[in-house]
C-alpha positions as a printed NumPy array, in Angstrom:
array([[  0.   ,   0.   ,   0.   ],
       [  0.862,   3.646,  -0.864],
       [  1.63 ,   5.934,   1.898],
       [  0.492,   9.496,   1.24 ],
       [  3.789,  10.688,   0.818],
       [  4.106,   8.947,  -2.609],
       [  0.315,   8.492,  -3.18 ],
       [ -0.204,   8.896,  -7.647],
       [ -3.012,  10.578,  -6.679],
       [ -1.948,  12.862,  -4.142],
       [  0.135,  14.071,  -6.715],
       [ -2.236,  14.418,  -9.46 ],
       [ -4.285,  16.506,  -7.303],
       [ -1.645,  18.892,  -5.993],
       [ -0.575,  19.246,  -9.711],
       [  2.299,  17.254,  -9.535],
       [  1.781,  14.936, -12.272],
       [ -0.915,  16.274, -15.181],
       [ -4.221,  14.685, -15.441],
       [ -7.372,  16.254, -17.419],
       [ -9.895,  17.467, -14.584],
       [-13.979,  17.36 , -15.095],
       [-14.391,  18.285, -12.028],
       [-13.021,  20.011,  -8.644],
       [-14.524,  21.494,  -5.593],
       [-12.974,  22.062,  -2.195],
       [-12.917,  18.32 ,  -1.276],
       [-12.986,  16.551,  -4.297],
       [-11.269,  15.916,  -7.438],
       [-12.008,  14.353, -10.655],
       [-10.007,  13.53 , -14.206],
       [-10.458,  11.159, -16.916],
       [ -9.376,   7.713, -16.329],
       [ -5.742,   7.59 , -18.802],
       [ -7.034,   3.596, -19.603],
       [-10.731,   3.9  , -19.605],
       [-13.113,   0.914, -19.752],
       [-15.847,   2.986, -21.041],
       [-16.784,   6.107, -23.64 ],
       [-16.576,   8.146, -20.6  ],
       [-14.273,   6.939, -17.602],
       [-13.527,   9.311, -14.846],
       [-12.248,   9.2  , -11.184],
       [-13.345,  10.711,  -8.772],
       [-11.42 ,  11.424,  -5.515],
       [-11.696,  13.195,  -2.18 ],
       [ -8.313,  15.426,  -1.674],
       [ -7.788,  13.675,   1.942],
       [ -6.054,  10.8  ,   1.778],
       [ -7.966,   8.066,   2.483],
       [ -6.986,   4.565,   1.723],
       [-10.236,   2.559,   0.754],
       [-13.747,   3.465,   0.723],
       [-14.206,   1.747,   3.931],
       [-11.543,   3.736,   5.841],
       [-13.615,   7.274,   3.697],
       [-17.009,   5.795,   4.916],
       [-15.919,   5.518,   8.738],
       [-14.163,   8.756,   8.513],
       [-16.014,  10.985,   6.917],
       [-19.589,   9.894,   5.166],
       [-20.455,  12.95 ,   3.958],
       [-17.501,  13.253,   1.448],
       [-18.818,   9.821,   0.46 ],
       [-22.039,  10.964,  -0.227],
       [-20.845,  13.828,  -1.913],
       [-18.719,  11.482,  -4.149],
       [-21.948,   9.678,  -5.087],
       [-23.583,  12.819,  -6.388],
       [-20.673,  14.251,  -8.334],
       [-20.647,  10.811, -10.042],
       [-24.511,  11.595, -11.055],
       [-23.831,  14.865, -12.322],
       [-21.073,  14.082, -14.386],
       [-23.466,  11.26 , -15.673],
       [-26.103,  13.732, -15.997],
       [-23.938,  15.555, -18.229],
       [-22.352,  12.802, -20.033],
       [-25.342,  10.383, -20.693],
       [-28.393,  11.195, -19.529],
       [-27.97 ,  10.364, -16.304],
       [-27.078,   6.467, -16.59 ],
       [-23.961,   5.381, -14.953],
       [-21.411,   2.039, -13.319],
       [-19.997,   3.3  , -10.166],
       [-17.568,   1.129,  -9.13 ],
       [-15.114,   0.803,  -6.005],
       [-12.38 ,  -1.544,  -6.431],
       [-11.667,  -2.45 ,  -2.636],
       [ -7.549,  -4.342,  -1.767],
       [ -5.868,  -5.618,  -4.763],
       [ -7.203,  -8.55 ,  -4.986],
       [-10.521,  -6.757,  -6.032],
       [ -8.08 ,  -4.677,  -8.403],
       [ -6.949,  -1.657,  -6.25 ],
       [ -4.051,  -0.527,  -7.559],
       [ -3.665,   2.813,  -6.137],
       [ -4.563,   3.036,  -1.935],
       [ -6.155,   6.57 ,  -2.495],
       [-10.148,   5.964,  -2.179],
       [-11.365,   6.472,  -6.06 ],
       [-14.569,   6.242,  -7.662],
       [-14.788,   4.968, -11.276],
       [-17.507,   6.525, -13.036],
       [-18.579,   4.636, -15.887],
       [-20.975,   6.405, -18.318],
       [-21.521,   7.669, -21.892],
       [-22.422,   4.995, -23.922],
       [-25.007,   1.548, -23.136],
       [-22.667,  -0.236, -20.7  ],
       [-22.747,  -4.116, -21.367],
       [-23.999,  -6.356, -17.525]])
């Protein structure tokens, strides 16, 4: 696991390392996905380090909340408000990067 001094996207939201933002408020972040899995593929992340959405749950359930409705707005926008909102959870379940991230899925009719 990633500490938060060399946390990807730590960086990425500090400015660090470029990404292409959709969306930023005070406690949130979110850029396009640079593999994406769908026509439109963003992440969406809370600017405190957290390290899985169970740790960002416990912590502080309002920025997880707030997560959930950034991720219908940008679906709103991209696709009529239809949407995959996924939380990959340890790496076995695919984690790859231990800062909490939302994939937003959207943009085109998403197969089961």
């Amino acid at each position: 696991m990633s500490d938060v001094g060399d946390c990807l996207f730590c960086k990425i939201i500090a400015g660090e390392i470029p990404s292409k933002k959709v969306y930023e408020d005070d406690s949130t972040y979110a850029f396009a996905d640079i593999q994406p899995k769908a026509k439109v593929h963003v992440l969406i992340v809370p600017k405190r380090h957290y390290a899985t959405v169970a740790e960002l749950a416990q912590d502080d359930p309002a920025e997880l909340s707030h997560i959930v409705g950034v991720a219908k707005s940008i679906a709103d926008d991209a696709f009529h408000g239809a949407y995959r909102l996924v939380f990959n959870t340890g790496e076995d379940a695919g984690q790859s990067v231990f800062h909490v991230h939302a994939h937003v899925l959207t943009g085109e009719v998403l197969a089961e």
